[in-house]
Amino acid sequence: MRKPLAFAVCLLSALAGPAWPQGPICEPPYIPEPADPYVFILLDMSSSMGDTTSACASAECATSMQTDHPDSKWIQTRQALYNILSNLYNVNLGFATFSNMSPEAVRAKHWLYQAATAGPVIPGSSAFPAVGSQEVFGLTWQCSSGASDGCSVSVPADLNDTWEVTRVRRLPKGGDAFNQTIDVYLRVGASTVYRVRYTPVSGGTLGGPIQTTVNTVRCTNSTCSTFSVIGTQTVAWNPVGDFISWENPNNVVTRTQPYAYFNPSASNDTFGGVCPSGGPPRWEPNSDDDQDTYTQSAGLSYNLKQPTDASDPRGEFFTVGDVIPLDWNNPHREQILARLAPNLAVDPFAAPDFRTAAYFQDHPAPGELFLRLKNESMRPLVPFGTSALGWSLRSFRYWFDGCTGTSCTTTTGWNEVAADLDPLWGCRKSHLLLITDSADECSPQGACAEVSALRSRTGMTTSVIALGQAPTDSFFSCLVQNGRGAGYFPRSQAEIENALTDFFTNVVGVQP
């Protein structure tokens, strides 16, 4: 807690002008303690946040449940932020995310299941599916989207090729209503092809335990219209969890990590998420409800973004919506914690739930092509698309300083309003913390120049947590150098927490 003497001295110095020599008058040794600093967190929410860097030999690796996987960068980053911020009381916080400027909606979600019993044994191999193997169920898509491995007797998946077998397992079975039969094709050796048919057993509901009849035959002609029966088994499946699918945004399948198995135009559960051709991307602002809203048809639309509260009499810079602004009157800690774990918006004392898909209804309402939230007060951030890092930095600088690029198109930014109204303005330092897992994936927008201009005009430092990136990467080195902050390159949740602790302790000057 700040000492009353420190507050009084700092307040008097801010109102009456400096009584000490020229310099930072609100810092030691002149007073025992500085005023609470400002820290703005700008978070990447591109689809690659569903990959992992934990226990991964590559720079990043695909996960089975993408952003809902416990090892994903998305969950680990938000858990780390929660663990640090929940014990941090002496900082005024702001928060925003990257955006691609696309209307966003979730059309479906999928479920990962684990086999509790085995399917028929394939001669020369083993049972398929085997006990403990994991497969995806839910809305089906075209098997041959992006690649054809496992989709037909002419292009079977080789049982000795892990990528091809995983592609078969990640092809959704059952359909959204769990009533669709799906065939996949597997090959043993050079020429023996098997068709494996998954037929849902009635009475099951996705999300709970289900059963499928698995019928396996050996194809004896080029179309598998003739075959010999290998066997039929009823396979019991137990749910592992639900997730929202988003494959590689570059419209290609990849056999190297991070793996991608299907063309995203078919397999993505989220609409939107590419760098727009009609205008630049930016951060996710408070003023774009028309662009946030997904419209299916006239009179039928849905908005997943945060509702905007413009009731603050100080004006637009203190509106709370997708952007949570810096504010000397409100540290916004609880609001940010609820962005990280949306169930806290309803019950601040609940155990935080960092998942994404769990907040959505399991299926669309009749006539709708999108999923609604289970509770409109619990709104998850839904990662999708590509990283608009440079544009997001430019958007933040415009909000904070009224400037973009080399020009200042307006004389007013948040900092000018704060300089007029915050009685301790001269006593505070301001910091930007950028958390990302990649450099610009949209057209480059001079991120280093934005950070340099922000520092030179406002004194704000910029620090970077670059998930899974190399300390030698020139892009991030430039951001850190120009921002006069710190750079961190974590590969696990523990390392993210260590980075956050070091940032708040050694850069911001507070103790988490």
Coordinates of C-alpha atoms in Angstrom, one line a residue:
M1 CA 0.0 0.0 0.0
R2 CA 1.3 3.5 -0.9
K3 CA 2.3 5.6 2.2
P4 CA 0.0 8.6 2.8
L5 CA 3.1 10.9 2.8
A6 CA 4.2 9.7 -0.6
F7 CA 0.8 10.4 -2.0
A8 CA 0.6 13.8 -0.5
V9 CA 4.1 14.9 -1.7
C10 CA 3.4 13.5 -5.2
L11 CA 0.0 15.3 -5.4
L12 CA 1.4 18.6 -4.3
S13 CA 4.3 18.4 -6.7
A14 CA 1.9 17.6 -9.6
L15 CA -0.4 20.6 -8.7
A16 CA 2.1 23.2 -7.6
G17 CA 5.0 22.5 -9.9
P18 CA 8.5 21.1 -9.2
A19 CA 10.0 22.2 -5.9
W20 CA 13.1 20.1 -6.6
P21 CA 15.8 20.3 -9.3
Q22 CA 14.7 19.7 -12.9
G23 CA 14.1 16.0 -13.5
P24 CA 11.7 13.2 -12.6
I25 CA 10.4 14.8 -9.4
C26 CA 8.0 12.0 -8.4
E27 CA 10.6 9.2 -8.1
P28 CA 13.1 8.4 -5.3
P29 CA 15.1 9.8 -3.8
Y30 CA 12.7 12.7 -3.5
I31 CA 9.7 10.7 -2.2
P32 CA 9.5 7.2 -0.7
E33 CA 7.4 5.7 -3.5
P34 CA 6.2 6.6 -7.0
A35 CA 2.6 6.7 -8.1
D36 CA 1.0 3.6 -9.6
P37 CA 2.3 3.1 -13.2
Y38 CA 0.3 2.5 -16.3
V39 CA 0.6 -0.9 -18.1
F40 CA -1.3 -1.6 -21.3
I41 CA -1.4 -5.2 -22.5
L42 CA -1.8 -5.8 -26.3
L43 CA -2.5 -9.5 -27.0
D44 CA -2.1 -11.5 -30.2
M45 CA -5.1 -13.8 -30.9
S46 CA -4.2 -15.3 -34.3
S47 CA -4.9 -18.9 -35.0
S48 CA -1.3 -20.0 -34.4
M49 CA -1.9 -19.3 -30.7
G50 CA -3.5 -22.8 -30.8
D51 CA -0.1 -24.4 -31.3
T52 CA 2.3 -25.2 -28.5
T53 CA 5.9 -24.6 -27.8
S54 CA 5.9 -26.8 -24.7
A55 CA 7.8 -30.0 -25.0
C56 CA 8.1 -29.4 -28.8
A57 CA 11.3 -29.9 -30.7
S58 CA 10.3 -27.5 -33.4
A59 CA 9.6 -23.8 -33.0
E60 CA 6.0 -24.7 -32.5
C61 CA 3.8 -27.8 -32.8
A62 CA 0.2 -28.5 -33.6
T63 CA -2.1 -29.7 -30.8
S64 CA -5.1 -32.0 -30.9
M65 CA -7.6 -29.5 -29.6
Q66 CA -6.0 -26.3 -30.9
T67 CA -6.8 -23.2 -28.7
D68 CA -8.6 -25.4 -26.2
H69 CA -5.7 -27.7 -25.7
P70 CA -4.1 -27.3 -22.2
D71 CA -0.6 -27.0 -23.8
S72 CA -1.7 -24.3 -26.4
K73 CA 0.0 -20.9 -26.3
W74 CA -3.5 -19.5 -26.0
I75 CA -4.4 -21.2 -22.7
Q76 CA -1.0 -21.1 -21.2
T77 CA -0.6 -17.4 -21.9
R78 CA -3.9 -16.5 -20.3
Q79 CA -3.3 -18.7 -17.4
A80 CA 0.1 -17.1 -16.8
L81 CA -1.5 -13.6 -17.1
Y82 CA -4.2 -14.6 -14.7
N83 CA -1.7 -16.0 -12.1
I84 CA 0.4 -12.8 -12.2
L85 CA -2.4 -10.2 -12.5
S86 CA -4.6 -11.7 -9.8
N87 CA -2.0 -10.8 -7.3
L88 CA -1.1 -7.4 -8.7
Y89 CA -2.8 -4.4 -7.1
N90 CA -0.5 -1.5 -7.6
V91 CA -0.7 -1.0 -11.4
N92 CA -3.3 0.7 -13.6
L93 CA -4.0 -1.7 -16.4
G94 CA -5.4 -1.5 -20.0
F95 CA -6.1 -4.3 -22.4
A96 CA -6.8 -4.9 -26.1
T97 CA -6.3 -7.6 -28.8
F98 CA -5.1 -7.8 -32.4
S99 CA -7.8 -7.9 -35.0
N100 CA -8.2 -8.7 -38.7
M101 CA -11.2 -6.4 -39.2
S102 CA -13.5 -9.3 -40.2
P103 CA -17.0 -10.1 -38.9
E104 CA -16.5 -13.1 -36.7
A105 CA -18.9 -16.0 -36.0
V106 CA -18.5 -19.6 -34.9
R107 CA -20.4 -22.0 -37.2
A108 CA -19.8 -25.2 -35.2
K109 CA -17.6 -26.8 -32.7
H110 CA -16.0 -30.2 -32.6
W111 CA -15.3 -32.9 -30.0
L112 CA -12.1 -34.9 -29.5
Y113 CA -13.0 -38.5 -28.3
Q114 CA -10.8 -41.4 -27.1
A115 CA -11.6 -45.0 -27.9
A116 CA -12.5 -47.1 -24.8
T117 CA -12.8 -50.3 -26.9
A118 CA -11.1 -51.4 -30.1
G119 CA -12.2 -51.8 -33.7
P120 CA -11.5 -54.8 -35.9
V121 CA -7.9 -55.9 -36.3
I122 CA -6.5 -55.1 -39.7
P123 CA -4.3 -58.0 -40.9
G124 CA -0.7 -57.2 -40.9
S125 CA -1.3 -54.3 -38.5
S126 CA -3.4 -53.9 -35.4
A127 CA -6.9 -52.9 -34.3
F128 CA -8.2 -49.7 -35.8
P129 CA -9.2 -47.7 -33.9
A130 CA -7.1 -49.0 -31.1
V131 CA -8.0 -48.5 -27.4
G132 CA -6.8 -45.1 -26.4
S133 CA -6.6 -43.6 -29.9
Q134 CA -8.2 -40.2 -30.3
E135 CA -10.5 -39.1 -33.1
V136 CA -12.7 -36.1 -33.9
F137 CA -16.5 -36.0 -34.1
G138 CA -18.9 -33.4 -35.2
L139 CA -19.7 -31.3 -38.3
T140 CA -18.3 -33.1 -41.3
W141 CA -16.3 -31.5 -44.1
Q142 CA -14.9 -32.7 -47.4
C143 CA -12.2 -35.3 -46.8
S144 CA -10.2 -34.3 -49.9
S145 CA -10.0 -30.6 -48.9
G146 CA -6.3 -29.7 -49.3
A147 CA -5.1 -33.3 -49.6
S148 CA -6.7 -36.7 -50.4
D149 CA -4.9 -39.1 -48.1
G150 CA -7.4 -41.5 -46.6
C151 CA -10.3 -40.3 -48.7
S152 CA -10.6 -43.0 -51.4
V153 CA -9.5 -46.5 -52.4
S154 CA -7.1 -44.8 -54.9
V155 CA -5.5 -42.5 -52.3
P156 CA -5.5 -44.5 -49.0
A157 CA -3.6 -43.4 -45.9
D158 CA -0.6 -45.5 -45.3
L159 CA -0.7 -47.1 -41.8
N160 CA 3.0 -46.6 -41.5
D161 CA 2.7 -42.8 -42.1
T162 CA 1.9 -41.0 -38.9
W163 CA 0.8 -37.8 -40.6
E164 CA -1.6 -39.6 -42.9
V165 CA -3.1 -41.7 -40.1
T166 CA -3.6 -38.6 -38.0
R167 CA -5.3 -36.9 -40.9
V168 CA -7.8 -39.8 -41.0
R169 CA -8.4 -39.6 -37.3
R170 CA -8.9 -35.8 -37.4
L171 CA -11.5 -36.1 -40.2
P172 CA -14.8 -35.5 -38.3
K173 CA -17.2 -38.4 -38.0
G174 CA -20.8 -38.6 -37.1
G175 CA -21.9 -35.1 -38.3
D176 CA -23.3 -32.3 -36.1
A177 CA -26.4 -34.4 -35.3
F178 CA -24.4 -37.6 -34.8
N179 CA -26.2 -39.4 -37.6
Q180 CA -23.8 -39.5 -40.5
T181 CA -21.7 -42.5 -41.7
I182 CA -18.1 -41.8 -42.7
D183 CA -15.7 -44.0 -44.6
V184 CA -11.9 -43.8 -44.6
Y185 CA -9.3 -45.9 -46.5
L186 CA -6.1 -47.3 -45.1
R187 CA -3.3 -49.2 -46.8
V188 CA -1.0 -51.9 -45.4
G189 CA 2.2 -52.5 -47.4
A190 CA 2.3 -51.5 -51.0
S191 CA -1.2 -52.5 -52.3
T192 CA -3.6 -53.9 -49.7
V193 CA -6.4 -51.3 -49.1
Y194 CA -9.0 -51.4 -46.3
R195 CA -12.2 -49.4 -46.0
V196 CA -13.1 -48.5 -42.4
R197 CA -16.7 -47.4 -42.0
Y198 CA -17.9 -45.5 -38.9
T199 CA -21.6 -45.6 -38.3
P200 CA -23.1 -43.7 -35.3
V201 CA -25.1 -45.8 -32.8
S202 CA -28.4 -44.1 -32.1
G203 CA -29.0 -42.6 -28.7
G204 CA -25.6 -40.9 -28.3
T205 CA -25.2 -37.2 -28.0
L206 CA -22.0 -35.3 -28.9
G207 CA -20.3 -34.1 -25.7
G208 CA -21.2 -37.3 -23.8
P209 CA -20.2 -40.9 -24.2
I210 CA -21.0 -42.3 -27.7
Q211 CA -20.7 -45.5 -29.7
T212 CA -20.0 -46.2 -33.3
T213 CA -20.2 -49.4 -35.3
V214 CA -16.9 -49.8 -37.1
N215 CA -17.0 -52.1 -40.1
T216 CA -13.7 -53.0 -41.8
V217 CA -13.4 -54.6 -45.2
R218 CA -10.5 -55.4 -47.6
C219 CA -11.1 -53.9 -51.0
T220 CA -10.7 -56.4 -53.9
N221 CA -11.1 -54.1 -56.8
S222 CA -10.2 -50.5 -57.8
T223 CA -13.4 -49.0 -56.5
C224 CA -13.9 -51.2 -53.4
S225 CA -17.3 -52.2 -54.9
T226 CA -16.2 -55.8 -54.1
F227 CA -14.5 -56.7 -50.9
S228 CA -13.9 -59.3 -48.2
V229 CA -15.2 -58.6 -44.7
I230 CA -12.6 -58.3 -42.0
G231 CA -15.0 -57.6 -39.1
T232 CA -17.4 -55.4 -37.3
Q233 CA -17.1 -54.0 -33.8
T234 CA -19.1 -51.6 -31.7
V235 CA -16.5 -49.1 -30.4
A236 CA -17.2 -47.0 -27.3
W237 CA -15.9 -43.5 -27.2
N238 CA -15.3 -41.2 -24.2
P239 CA -15.2 -37.4 -24.6
V240 CA -11.8 -35.6 -24.1
G241 CA -13.2 -32.1 -24.8
D242 CA -14.7 -29.7 -27.3
F243 CA -12.8 -27.3 -29.4
I244 CA -13.1 -24.8 -32.2
S245 CA -11.3 -25.9 -35.4
W246 CA -9.0 -23.5 -37.3
E247 CA -6.5 -25.0 -39.7
N248 CA -3.6 -23.4 -41.4
P249 CA -4.6 -19.9 -42.6
N250 CA -2.3 -20.2 -45.7
N251 CA -4.7 -22.6 -47.4
V252 CA -2.2 -25.4 -47.5
V253 CA -1.7 -28.7 -45.7
T254 CA 1.6 -29.1 -44.0
R255 CA 3.5 -32.3 -43.2
T256 CA 6.0 -30.4 -41.1
Q257 CA 5.3 -28.9 -37.7
P258 CA 3.0 -27.2 -37.0
Y259 CA 1.0 -29.8 -38.9
A260 CA -2.2 -28.9 -40.9
Y261 CA -4.3 -31.6 -42.3
F262 CA -7.2 -29.9 -44.2
N263 CA -7.8 -26.8 -46.3
P264 CA -9.1 -24.1 -43.9
S265 CA -11.9 -23.0 -46.2
A266 CA -13.5 -26.4 -45.4
S267 CA -12.3 -27.1 -41.9
N268 CA -12.5 -23.8 -40.0
D269 CA -15.2 -23.4 -37.4
T270 CA -14.8 -19.6 -37.3
F271 CA -15.9 -17.3 -40.1
G272 CA -13.5 -14.4 -41.0
G273 CA -9.9 -14.0 -40.2
V274 CA -7.8 -13.0 -43.2
C275 CA -5.9 -9.8 -43.9
P276 CA -8.7 -7.7 -45.5
S277 CA -8.3 -6.4 -49.0
G278 CA -10.7 -3.5 -48.5
G279 CA -8.7 -1.8 -45.8
P280 CA -6.0 -2.4 -43.3
P281 CA -6.4 -4.6 -40.2
R282 CA -5.9 -3.0 -36.8
W283 CA -6.4 -3.8 -33.1
E284 CA -9.9 -4.6 -32.0
P285 CA -11.4 -1.2 -31.2
N286 CA -14.5 -0.1 -29.3
S287 CA -16.0 1.7 -32.3
D288 CA -16.6 -1.0 -34.9
D289 CA -19.9 -2.8 -34.0
D290 CA -20.9 -2.8 -37.6
Q291 CA -17.8 -4.6 -38.6
D292 CA -17.9 -6.9 -35.5
T293 CA -21.4 -8.2 -36.3
Y294 CA -21.8 -11.3 -38.4
T295 CA -24.9 -11.0 -40.6
Q296 CA -26.4 -14.2 -41.9
S297 CA -29.4 -12.5 -43.6
A298 CA -31.6 -9.5 -43.1
G299 CA -32.8 -9.5 -39.5
L300 CA -30.5 -12.4 -38.4
S301 CA -27.1 -11.4 -37.1
Y302 CA -24.9 -12.0 -34.1
N303 CA -22.0 -10.1 -32.4
L304 CA -19.5 -12.1 -30.3
K305 CA -17.5 -9.0 -29.3
Q306 CA -17.7 -7.1 -26.0
P307 CA -20.6 -4.8 -25.4
T308 CA -19.6 -1.1 -25.3
D309 CA -20.1 0.9 -22.1
A310 CA -19.8 4.6 -23.1
S311 CA -21.3 6.0 -19.8
D312 CA -18.1 7.5 -18.5
P313 CA -18.5 11.3 -18.6
R314 CA -14.9 11.9 -19.5
G315 CA -15.6 10.7 -23.1
E316 CA -14.6 8.1 -25.7
F317 CA -11.1 7.5 -24.3
F318 CA -12.7 5.9 -21.2
T319 CA -15.3 3.8 -23.0
V320 CA -14.9 0.2 -22.0
G321 CA -15.6 -2.4 -24.7
D322 CA -13.2 -4.6 -26.7
V323 CA -10.6 -2.1 -25.5
I324 CA -10.2 -1.7 -21.7
P325 CA -8.6 1.7 -21.4
L326 CA -6.0 2.9 -19.0
D327 CA -7.5 4.8 -16.1
W328 CA -6.1 6.4 -13.0
N329 CA -9.4 6.0 -11.3
N330 CA -9.8 2.3 -12.1
P331 CA -7.0 -0.3 -12.4
H332 CA -9.4 -2.5 -14.4
R333 CA -7.8 -5.7 -12.9
E334 CA -11.1 -7.5 -12.4
Q335 CA -12.3 -6.7 -15.9
I336 CA -9.1 -8.0 -17.5
L337 CA -9.2 -11.2 -15.4
A338 CA -12.7 -11.7 -16.8
R339 CA -11.4 -11.3 -20.4
L340 CA -8.9 -14.1 -19.7
A341 CA -11.4 -16.4 -18.0
P342 CA -14.9 -15.3 -19.1
N343 CA -16.8 -17.2 -16.3
L344 CA -15.3 -14.7 -13.8
A345 CA -17.6 -12.0 -15.3
V346 CA -20.5 -13.8 -13.7
D347 CA -18.7 -15.1 -10.5
P348 CA -15.4 -13.4 -9.7
F349 CA -14.7 -16.1 -7.0
A350 CA -15.2 -19.1 -9.3
A351 CA -12.3 -21.2 -10.5
P352 CA -11.2 -19.6 -13.8
D353 CA -12.1 -21.4 -17.0
F354 CA -9.7 -20.6 -19.8
R355 CA -11.4 -22.7 -22.5
T356 CA -13.1 -21.2 -25.5
A357 CA -15.5 -23.8 -27.1
A358 CA -17.1 -24.6 -23.7
Y359 CA -18.8 -21.1 -23.7
F360 CA -20.7 -21.8 -26.9
Q361 CA -23.9 -23.8 -27.4
D362 CA -23.3 -27.2 -28.8
H363 CA -25.4 -26.7 -32.0
P364 CA -26.9 -23.8 -34.0
A365 CA -30.5 -22.7 -33.3
P366 CA -33.0 -23.8 -36.0
G367 CA -32.4 -21.8 -39.1
E368 CA -29.1 -20.3 -37.9
L369 CA -25.7 -21.0 -39.3
F370 CA -23.8 -19.9 -36.2
L371 CA -23.4 -20.8 -32.6
R372 CA -24.8 -18.5 -29.8
L373 CA -23.1 -18.2 -26.4
K374 CA -24.5 -20.2 -23.5
N375 CA -24.4 -17.1 -21.4
E376 CA -24.2 -13.6 -23.1
S377 CA -22.4 -12.3 -20.0
M378 CA -19.5 -14.8 -20.6
R379 CA -17.8 -13.8 -23.8
P380 CA -14.6 -15.6 -24.8
L381 CA -11.9 -14.2 -27.0
V382 CA -11.9 -16.5 -30.1
P383 CA -8.5 -16.7 -31.8
F384 CA -8.6 -16.9 -35.6
G385 CA -6.8 -15.8 -38.7
T386 CA -3.5 -14.1 -39.1
S387 CA -1.4 -11.7 -37.0
A388 CA -1.8 -8.0 -37.7
L389 CA 1.0 -7.0 -35.3
G390 CA 2.2 -3.8 -37.0
W391 CA -1.3 -2.5 -37.7
S392 CA -2.3 -3.2 -34.1
L393 CA 0.7 -1.3 -32.8
R394 CA -0.3 1.6 -35.1
S395 CA -3.9 1.5 -33.8
F396 CA -2.7 1.6 -30.2
R397 CA -0.4 4.5 -30.9
Y398 CA -3.2 6.4 -32.6
W399 CA -5.4 5.8 -29.5
F400 CA -2.7 6.7 -27.0
D401 CA -0.9 9.5 -28.7
G402 CA -3.2 10.6 -31.6
C403 CA -0.5 9.7 -34.2
T404 CA 0.2 7.0 -36.8
G405 CA 3.3 6.5 -38.9
T406 CA 5.2 9.8 -39.2
S407 CA 2.2 12.1 -38.8
C408 CA -0.1 13.2 -36.1
T409 CA -3.5 13.5 -37.7
T410 CA -5.2 14.6 -34.5
T411 CA -4.0 16.7 -31.6
T412 CA -5.7 14.5 -29.1
G413 CA -4.7 11.1 -27.7
W414 CA -5.5 9.4 -24.5
N415 CA -2.3 10.7 -23.0
E416 CA -3.2 14.3 -23.6
V417 CA -6.6 13.8 -21.8
A418 CA -4.8 12.1 -19.0
A419 CA -2.2 14.8 -18.7
D420 CA -5.0 17.3 -18.2
L421 CA -7.2 15.2 -15.8
D422 CA -4.9 12.8 -13.9
P423 CA -3.7 14.7 -10.8
L424 CA -0.6 12.4 -10.6
W425 CA 0.2 12.4 -14.3
G426 CA 3.7 13.7 -13.8
C427 CA 4.3 11.0 -11.2
R428 CA 3.5 7.9 -13.4
K429 CA 5.4 6.0 -16.0
S430 CA 3.6 4.2 -18.8
H431 CA 4.5 0.8 -20.4
L432 CA 3.2 -1.2 -23.3
L433 CA 3.5 -5.0 -23.1
L434 CA 3.1 -6.7 -26.4
I435 CA 2.4 -10.5 -26.3
T436 CA 2.6 -12.3 -29.6
D437 CA 3.8 -15.6 -31.2
S438 CA 4.8 -14.2 -34.6
A439 CA 5.8 -11.1 -36.5
D440 CA 3.5 -9.4 -39.0
E441 CA 1.5 -11.9 -41.1
C442 CA -0.4 -9.1 -42.9
S443 CA 1.6 -6.6 -45.0
P444 CA 4.4 -5.0 -42.9
Q445 CA 3.5 -1.8 -41.2
G446 CA 6.7 -0.4 -39.7
A447 CA 6.2 -1.9 -36.3
C448 CA 9.7 -0.8 -35.1
A449 CA 9.1 2.7 -36.3
E450 CA 5.8 2.9 -34.5
V451 CA 7.4 1.7 -31.2
S452 CA 10.3 4.2 -31.7
A453 CA 7.9 7.1 -32.3
L454 CA 5.8 6.1 -29.3
R455 CA 8.8 6.2 -27.1
S456 CA 10.2 9.4 -28.4
R457 CA 6.9 11.3 -28.2
T458 CA 5.4 10.0 -25.0
G459 CA 8.2 8.3 -23.0
M460 CA 6.3 5.0 -23.0
T461 CA 8.4 1.9 -23.0
T462 CA 7.5 -1.2 -25.1
S463 CA 8.4 -4.7 -23.9
V464 CA 7.7 -7.9 -25.8
I465 CA 6.8 -11.4 -24.8
A466 CA 7.5 -13.3 -28.1
L467 CA 6.2 -16.8 -27.5
G468 CA 8.4 -19.5 -29.0
Q469 CA 10.5 -17.0 -30.9
A470 CA 14.3 -16.8 -30.9
P471 CA 16.1 -14.0 -29.0
T472 CA 18.2 -13.4 -32.1
D473 CA 15.2 -12.6 -34.3
S474 CA 15.9 -9.2 -35.8
F475 CA 12.2 -8.2 -35.9
F476 CA 11.7 -8.6 -32.1
S477 CA 15.2 -7.3 -31.3
C478 CA 14.2 -4.1 -33.1
L479 CA 11.0 -3.8 -31.2
V480 CA 12.8 -4.2 -27.8
Q481 CA 15.6 -1.8 -28.7
N482 CA 13.4 0.9 -30.1
G483 CA 10.9 0.5 -27.2
R484 CA 13.6 0.7 -24.5
G485 CA 11.9 -2.2 -22.7
A486 CA 12.6 -5.8 -22.3
G487 CA 12.3 -8.9 -24.5
Y488 CA 11.3 -12.3 -23.4
F489 CA 11.1 -15.5 -25.4
P490 CA 9.3 -18.2 -23.3
R491 CA 8.4 -21.7 -24.4
S492 CA 6.2 -22.8 -21.5
Q493 CA 3.7 -21.5 -19.1
A494 CA 6.3 -21.4 -16.3
E495 CA 8.6 -19.3 -18.5
I496 CA 5.7 -17.0 -19.4
E497 CA 5.0 -16.4 -15.7
N498 CA 8.7 -15.8 -15.1
A499 CA 8.7 -13.3 -18.0
L500 CA 5.7 -11.5 -16.6
T501 CA 7.2 -11.4 -13.1
D502 CA 10.5 -10.0 -14.4
F503 CA 8.6 -7.4 -16.5
F504 CA 6.5 -6.1 -13.6
T505 CA 9.4 -6.2 -11.2
N506 CA 12.4 -4.9 -13.2
V507 CA 10.7 -2.8 -16.0
V508 CA 7.6 -1.5 -14.3
G509 CA 9.0 -1.4 -10.8
V510 CA 6.3 -3.1 -8.9
Q511 CA 6.2 -6.5 -7.1
P512 CA 3.6 -9.0 -8.3

